[in-house]
CSV table of C-alpha atoms in Angstrom, one decimal:
chain,number,residue,atom,x,y,z
A,1,MET,CA,-0.3,0.0,0.0
A,2,SER,CA,1.1,3.3,-1.0
A,3,ASP,CA,2.1,6.0,1.8
A,4,ARG,CA,1.8,9.2,-0.4
A,5,TYR,CA,-1.6,10.4,-1.9
A,6,CYS,CA,-2.5,11.9,-5.3
A,7,ILE,CA,-0.5,15.1,-6.0
A,8,ARG,CA,-3.8,16.3,-7.6
A,9,GLY,CA,-5.8,16.6,-4.4
A,10,CYS,CA,-8.3,13.8,-4.6
A,11,THR,CA,-10.5,12.5,-2.2
A,12,VAL,CA,-12.6,9.7,-1.4
A,13,ARG,CA,-16.3,10.7,-2.0
A,14,GLY,CA,-18.2,10.5,1.5
A,15,ASP,CA,-15.2,9.5,3.5
A,16,HIS,CA,-14.2,12.2,5.9
A,17,TYR,CA,-11.8,12.6,9.0
A,18,ALA,CA,-12.7,12.8,11.8
A,19,ALA,CA,-12.0,16.5,12.7
A,20,CYS,CA,-13.9,17.9,9.5
A,21,ALA,CA,-16.2,20.1,10.4
A,22,HIS,CA,-18.1,20.4,7.8
A,23,SER,CA,-19.7,16.7,7.6
A,24,GLY,CA,-22.0,14.6,9.5
A,25,PRO,CA,-25.8,14.6,10.3
A,26,ASP,CA,-25.7,17.5,12.4
A,27,TYR,CA,-23.8,20.0,10.0
A,28,LYS,CA,-26.2,22.5,8.8
A,29,GLY,CA,-23.8,25.1,7.2
A,30,ASP,CA,-24.0,26.2,3.1
A,31,THR,CA,-20.6,24.3,2.4
A,32,PRO,CA,-20.8,20.8,3.0
A,33,CYS,CA,-17.9,18.5,2.8
A,34,PRO,CA,-18.1,15.9,-0.1
A,35,GLY,CA,-15.3,13.9,0.9
A,36,CYS,CA,-11.9,15.1,3.0
A,37,VAL,CA,-9.9,11.5,3.3
A,38,GLN,CA,-7.1,11.6,0.5
A,39,VAL,CA,-7.0,9.1,-2.4
A,40,GLU,CA,-3.7,7.0,-1.8
A,41,ALA,CA,-1.2,7.7,-5.3
A,42,ARG,CA,-0.7,4.7,-7.3
A,43,ASP,CA,2.3,2.6,-6.5
A,44,GLY,CA,5.8,4.2,-7.9
A,45,VAL,CA,3.9,7.5,-9.3
A,46,LEU,CA,2.0,11.2,-7.6
A,47,LEU,CA,-1.1,10.3,-9.3
A,48,CYS,CA,-3.9,8.4,-8.1
A,49,GLU,CA,-5.1,5.2,-10.1
A,50,ARG,CA,-8.0,7.1,-11.7
A,51,CYS,CA,-5.7,10.2,-12.5
A,52,TYR,CA,-2.7,7.9,-13.8
A,53,ARG,CA,-4.9,6.1,-16.3
A,54,ARG,CA,-7.0,9.2,-17.5
A,55,LEU,CA,-3.5,10.7,-18.1
A,56,ARG,CA,-2.7,7.7,-19.9
A,57,ARG,CA,-5.6,7.5,-21.7
A,58,HIS,CA,-5.6,10.8,-23.3
A,59,ILE,CA,-2.0,10.4,-24.3
A,60,GLU,CA,-2.8,7.0,-26.2
A,61,ASP,CA,-5.4,8.7,-27.9
A,62,ALA,CA,-3.7,11.8,-29.2
A,63,ALA,CA,-2.4,10.2,-32.5
A,64,ASP,CA,-6.4,9.0,-33.3
A,65,LEU,CA,-7.3,12.5,-32.1
A,66,VAL,CA,-5.1,14.3,-34.3
A,67,GLY,CA,-5.9,12.2,-37.5
A,68,HIS,CA,-9.5,12.9,-36.5
A,69,LEU,CA,-9.2,16.5,-37.1
A,70,ARG,CA,-7.0,16.6,-39.9
A,71,SER,CA,-9.3,14.3,-41.6
A,72,ILE,CA,-12.4,16.8,-41.1
A,73,ALA,CA,-10.7,19.6,-42.4
A,74,ASP,CA,-8.2,20.7,-44.9
A,75,PRO,CA,-5.3,21.9,-43.4
A,76,THR,CA,-4.5,24.0,-46.8
A,77,LYS,CA,-8.0,26.2,-46.7
A,78,ALA,CA,-8.0,26.9,-43.2
A,79,ALA,CA,-9.2,30.3,-41.9
A,80,ALA,CA,-10.5,32.0,-38.7
A,81,TYR,CA,-14.1,33.2,-39.7
A,82,ASP,CA,-15.2,33.2,-36.2
A,83,ARG,CA,-18.5,31.4,-37.5
A,84,VAL,CA,-19.6,34.7,-39.5
A,85,ARG,CA,-20.8,33.7,-42.8
A,86,VAL,CA,-19.5,34.4,-46.1
A,87,GLN,CA,-21.6,34.9,-48.8
A,88,SER,CA,-20.4,34.9,-52.1
A,89,SER,CA,-21.8,34.1,-55.8
A,90,SER,CA,-18.5,32.5,-57.1
A,91,ILE,CA,-18.9,28.5,-56.7
A,92,GLU,CA,-15.0,28.2,-56.9
A,93,ILE,CA,-14.5,29.7,-53.2
A,94,PRO,CA,-14.3,26.6,-51.1
A,95,ALA,CA,-16.1,26.6,-47.6
A,96,PRO,CA,-14.1,28.2,-44.7
A,97,VAL,CA,-12.5,25.5,-42.2
A,98,ALA,CA,-12.6,26.6,-38.5
A,99,ALA,CA,-8.9,27.1,-37.4
A,100,ASP,CA,-9.9,26.1,-34.1
A,101,LEU,CA,-9.2,22.4,-36.1
A,102,ILE,CA,-5.8,23.5,-37.3
A,103,ASP,CA,-4.9,25.0,-34.0
A,104,ALA,CA,-5.8,22.1,-31.9
A,105,SER,CA,-4.0,19.4,-34.0
A,106,ASN,CA,-1.1,21.7,-34.2
A,107,ASP,CA,-0.7,22.6,-30.3
A,108,ILE,CA,-1.0,18.8,-29.5
A,109,THR,CA,1.4,17.4,-31.9
A,110,THR,CA,3.6,20.7,-30.5
A,111,THR,CA,3.0,19.4,-27.1
A,112,LEU,CA,4.0,15.9,-27.6
A,113,ASN,CA,6.9,16.3,-29.4
A,114,MET,CA,8.3,18.8,-26.9
A,115,TRP,CA,7.6,16.0,-24.1
A,116,ALA,CA,9.2,13.4,-26.6
A,117,ASN,CA,12.2,15.3,-26.8
A,118,HIS,CA,12.3,16.1,-23.2
A,119,VAL,CA,12.2,12.3,-22.8
A,120,ALA,CA,14.7,11.4,-25.1
A,121,GLY,CA,17.3,13.8,-23.6
A,122,GLU,CA,17.2,16.4,-27.0
A,123,ASP,CA,17.4,19.8,-25.9
A,124,ARG,CA,15.0,21.4,-28.4
A,125,PRO,CA,11.7,22.6,-28.8
A,126,GLY,CA,8.3,20.6,-29.8
A,127,ALA,CA,7.6,20.8,-33.6
A,128,GLY,CA,4.2,21.3,-34.7
A,129,LEU,CA,2.6,19.6,-38.0
A,130,SER,CA,4.1,20.4,-41.5
A,131,ALA,CA,2.0,22.7,-43.4
A,132,GLY,CA,-0.7,20.5,-45.3
A,133,ALA,CA,0.2,17.5,-43.2
A,134,MET,CA,-2.7,15.0,-44.2
A,135,ALA,CA,-4.6,12.8,-41.3
A,136,ASP,CA,-2.2,9.6,-42.0
A,137,GLU,CA,1.0,11.6,-41.7
A,138,ALA,CA,-0.1,13.5,-38.9
A,139,HIS,CA,-1.0,10.2,-37.1
A,140,ALA,CA,2.1,9.0,-37.5
A,141,VAL,CA,3.9,12.2,-36.4
A,142,VAL,CA,1.9,11.9,-33.0
A,143,GLN,CA,2.2,8.7,-32.2
A,144,LEU,CA,5.6,8.2,-32.6
A,145,ALA,CA,5.7,11.1,-29.7
A,146,ALA,CA,3.1,9.4,-28.0
A,147,ASP,CA,5.1,6.1,-27.6
A,148,VAL,CA,7.9,7.7,-26.1
A,149,ILE,CA,6.0,9.5,-23.7
A,150,LEU,CA,4.2,6.3,-22.7
A,151,GLU,CA,7.4,4.5,-22.3
A,152,ASP,CA,8.7,6.5,-19.4
A,153,LEU,CA,5.3,7.7,-18.2
A,154,ASP,CA,5.9,6.4,-14.9
A,155,VAL,CA,9.4,8.1,-14.6
A,156,LEU,CA,7.6,11.3,-15.3
A,157,ALA,CA,4.5,10.9,-12.9
A,158,ASN,CA,6.7,10.1,-10.2
A,159,ASP,CA,8.3,14.0,-9.9
A,160,SER,CA,6.3,16.6,-8.9
A,161,HIS,CA,7.5,19.4,-11.0
A,162,GLN,CA,7.2,17.0,-14.2
A,163,ILE,CA,3.9,15.6,-14.0
A,164,GLU,CA,2.1,18.8,-13.2
A,165,ALA,CA,3.6,20.2,-16.3
A,166,LEU,CA,2.3,17.1,-18.4
A,167,TRP,CA,-1.2,17.3,-16.9
A,168,GLU,CA,-1.7,21.1,-17.6
A,169,GLY,CA,-0.6,20.3,-21.3
A,170,VAL,CA,-2.7,17.2,-21.7
A,171,CYS,CA,-6.0,16.9,-19.0
A,172,THR,CA,-6.5,20.3,-18.3
A,173,PRO,CA,-9.4,21.9,-20.2
A,174,ASN,CA,-9.0,25.3,-20.9
A,175,GLY,CA,-12.7,26.7,-22.0
A,176,ASP,CA,-14.3,26.9,-25.1
A,177,ALA,CA,-12.0,29.2,-26.7
A,178,PRO,CA,-8.4,28.3,-25.5
A,179,GLU,CA,-5.1,29.9,-26.2
A,180,VAL,CA,-3.4,26.5,-26.4
A,181,TRP,CA,-4.7,23.6,-26.7
A,182,SER,CA,-4.6,20.5,-24.4
A,183,ILE,CA,-5.8,16.6,-25.9
A,184,ALA,CA,-8.5,17.4,-23.1
A,185,ASP,CA,-10.2,20.1,-24.7
A,186,ALA,CA,-10.1,18.6,-28.3
A,187,SER,CA,-11.4,15.4,-27.2
A,188,MET,CA,-14.2,17.3,-25.8
A,189,ARG,CA,-15.0,19.4,-29.0
A,190,TRP,CA,-14.6,16.7,-31.3
A,191,PRO,CA,-15.0,13.3,-29.5
A,192,LEU,CA,-13.6,10.1,-31.2
A,193,GLU,CA,-16.3,8.0,-32.1
A,194,ASP,CA,-15.8,4.6,-30.7
A,195,GLU,CA,-18.7,1.7,-30.2
A,196,PRO,CA,-18.4,0.8,-26.5
A,197,ARG,CA,-20.0,-2.6,-25.3
A,198,TRP,CA,-21.3,-4.5,-22.1
A,199,ALA,CA,-18.6,-6.7,-21.1
A,200,GLN,CA,-20.0,-10.8,-20.6
A,201,ALA,CA,-17.8,-11.2,-17.2
A,202,ALA,CA,-18.4,-9.2,-14.1
A,203,CYS,CA,-16.3,-6.5,-12.4
A,204,PRO,CA,-13.3,-8.1,-10.3
A,205,LYS,CA,-13.9,-5.3,-7.8
A,206,CYS,CA,-17.6,-5.0,-7.0
A,207,ASP,CA,-18.5,-8.3,-8.8
A,208,LEU,CA,-21.5,-6.9,-10.7
A,209,MET,CA,-22.1,-7.2,-14.5
A,210,ALA,CA,-21.5,-3.4,-15.3
A,211,VAL,CA,-18.1,-3.2,-17.0
A,212,ARG,CA,-18.0,-1.2,-20.2
A,213,VAL,CA,-15.4,-2.1,-23.3
A,214,GLN,CA,-14.2,0.6,-25.1
A,215,PRO,CA,-12.6,-1.4,-28.3
A,216,GLY,CA,-9.2,-0.1,-29.3
A,217,ARG,CA,-8.4,1.2,-32.2
A,218,ASN,CA,-5.1,1.8,-34.6
A,219,GLY,CA,-3.0,0.0,-32.1
A,220,ARG,CA,-4.5,1.3,-29.2
A,221,PRO,CA,-5.3,-0.8,-26.0
A,222,SER,CA,-9.0,-1.7,-25.3
A,223,ARG,CA,-10.3,-0.1,-22.2
A,224,TYR,CA,-12.4,-1.1,-19.6
A,225,ARG,CA,-14.3,0.6,-17.0
A,226,CYS,CA,-17.0,-0.4,-14.2
A,227,THR,CA,-20.0,2.0,-14.7
A,228,THR,CA,-21.4,1.4,-10.9
A,229,SER,CA,-21.7,4.8,-9.0
A,230,ASP,CA,-19.7,2.9,-6.0
A,231,CYS,CA,-17.1,1.5,-8.0
A,232,ASP,CA,-14.0,3.4,-9.6
A,233,TRP,CA,-12.2,0.1,-11.3
A,234,GLU,CA,-11.0,0.7,-14.5
A,235,ALA,CA,-8.3,-1.1,-16.8
A,236,ASN,CA,-6.5,-1.7,-20.2
A,237,SER,CA,-6.3,-4.9,-22.4
A,238,LYS,CA,-2.2,-4.5,-21.4
A,239,ASP,CA,-2.5,-4.2,-18.2
A,240,ASP,CA,-1.5,-7.5,-15.7
A,241,GLY,CA,0.5,-9.0,-18.4
A,242,GLY,CA,-2.9,-8.9,-20.9
A,243,LEU,CA,-4.9,-10.5,-18.3
A,244,TRP,CA,-8.3,-8.4,-18.7
A,245,ALA,CA,-7.8,-8.7,-22.2
A,246,SER,CA,-8.8,-12.7,-22.1
A,247,VAL,CA,-11.3,-12.1,-19.2
A,248,PHE,CA,-13.1,-9.2,-21.0
A,249,ALA,CA,-12.7,-10.7,-24.9
A,250,GLU,CA,-16.0,-11.0,-26.9
A,251,SER,CA,-17.6,-13.9,-27.3
A,252,ALA,CA,-17.0,-15.5,-30.6
A,253,PRO,CA,-19.9,-15.7,-32.9
A,254,PRO,CA,-21.5,-18.8,-33.4
A,255,GLU,CA,-19.9,-20.8,-36.8
A,256,VAL,CA,-21.7,-20.2,-39.5
A,257,ARG,CA,-21.2,-22.9,-42.0
A,258,PRO,CA,-22.4,-23.2,-45.7
A,259,HIS,CA,-25.5,-24.6,-46.7
A,260,ASP,CA,-25.4,-28.2,-48.0
A,261,SER,CA,-27.9,-28.9,-50.7
A,262,ARG,CA,-28.2,-32.5,-49.3
A,263,TRP,CA,-30.3,-31.1,-46.2
A,264,LEU,CA,-33.6,-31.0,-47.6
A,265,THR,CA,-37.0,-29.5,-46.7
A,266,LEU,CA,-40.3,-31.7,-46.2
A,267,VAL,CA,-41.2,-30.8,-49.7
A,268,ASP,CA,-38.2,-31.4,-51.4
A,269,ALA,CA,-37.6,-34.9,-49.4
A,270,ALA,CA,-41.2,-35.8,-50.4
A,271,ARG,CA,-40.7,-34.9,-54.1
A,272,LEU,CA,-37.3,-36.8,-54.1
A,273,VAL,CA,-38.8,-40.2,-53.0
A,274,GLN,CA,-42.5,-39.3,-54.9
A,275,ARG,CA,-44.4,-39.3,-51.8
A,276,THR,CA,-46.3,-36.8,-49.7
A,277,PRO,CA,-45.4,-34.4,-47.3
A,278,GLY,CA,-47.8,-36.3,-44.7
A,279,THR,CA,-45.9,-39.7,-45.5
A,280,VAL,CA,-42.4,-38.2,-44.9
A,281,ARG,CA,-43.8,-36.7,-41.6
A,282,ASN,CA,-45.3,-40.2,-40.5
A,283,TRP,CA,-41.8,-41.4,-41.3
A,284,VAL,CA,-40.7,-39.0,-38.4
A,285,THR,CA,-43.7,-39.8,-36.2
A,286,GLN,CA,-42.2,-43.6,-36.4
A,287,GLU,CA,-39.1,-42.2,-35.5
A,288,LEU,CA,-37.6,-43.8,-38.9
A,289,LEU,CA,-36.2,-40.1,-39.8
A,290,GLU,CA,-34.8,-37.6,-37.9
A,291,PRO,CA,-34.9,-33.9,-38.6
A,292,GLN,CA,-32.4,-31.3,-37.9
A,293,LEU,CA,-33.6,-28.0,-37.6
A,294,GLY,CA,-36.4,-28.8,-40.1
A,295,ARG,CA,-34.1,-30.3,-42.5
A,296,TYR,CA,-33.7,-34.0,-43.8
A,297,TRP,CA,-30.4,-35.5,-44.5
A,298,GLN,CA,-31.2,-36.5,-48.3
A,299,ASP,CA,-29.3,-40.4,-47.6
A,300,ASN,CA,-31.6,-40.9,-44.6
A,301,VAL,CA,-34.8,-40.0,-46.6
A,302,LEU,CA,-33.7,-42.5,-49.7
A,303,ALA,CA,-32.5,-45.2,-47.1
A,304,VAL,CA,-36.2,-44.8,-45.3
A,305,ALA,CA,-38.1,-44.7,-48.9
A,306,ALA,CA,-36.0,-47.9,-50.0
A,307,ARG,CA,-37.0,-49.9,-46.8
A,308,LYS,CA,-40.6,-49.1,-47.2
A,309,ARG,CA,-40.6,-50.2,-50.9
A,310,GLY,CA,-38.7,-53.6,-49.6
A,311,ASP,CA,-41.5,-53.8,-46.8
A,312,THR,CA,-44.2,-53.5,-49.8
A,313,ALA,CA,-42.8,-56.0,-51.8
């Protein structure tokens, strides 16, 4: 158990120290305490488990996010129009693209490149995207920087000065029109469209069937989060040696076999042996013929018909 607490001051909702003067059934003031017991830091870092995973999640998503921004805007035509309509009779003037898309993708790239250079020991500023960079190029640039940062994330998160600065550039929202876009700003404005699903296994912490699975894309790990209000369990597919990837793996769909023409319907079976459907149904009642999902195996139908002909002879 860690003897350090989350550097961001996270507290446990509903838990109070004995000396808390703003809690309890007798408190009648205007500023009730939601909880003042501090959350312990994750082993080896200065962030609690929830903050650490939030930081890591944003960095893991950065490449997809920047690629997403570049895919919905042509960076060669960006212009700041402040959402004012521009009318023109010319059909050759392209529609204006919000400069926010370009600013956000460039700010995120610059921030991550700066931190990647710092981690790699290179004394040079972060660089933004090249002019006209398209989605695939932008994704590759940001993914490279993110991988470098993630490799040393625990080291950064164990230094109070570095983790506060990294948190500021990655997770701190700066409002509707930020001067510098954080990853959190952009992900709130232009969220990635993943398709979550419910897990078919219970949460390992609260034992309830309430785990939501967020599939990973483009090499990102899948994420698992319990949605019950009193449980904060969360993990991804790389945690604990890939244990949760196997626990919450999606069930394989049932095998679909190609249709075999030798499986006959009742009418086809009757037609094959020149009998009525009622006759074939009687064979089933007499347990001479066994259907499978309403179909009759051709060889079995012929065998019963031959036996009946022999009986008649």
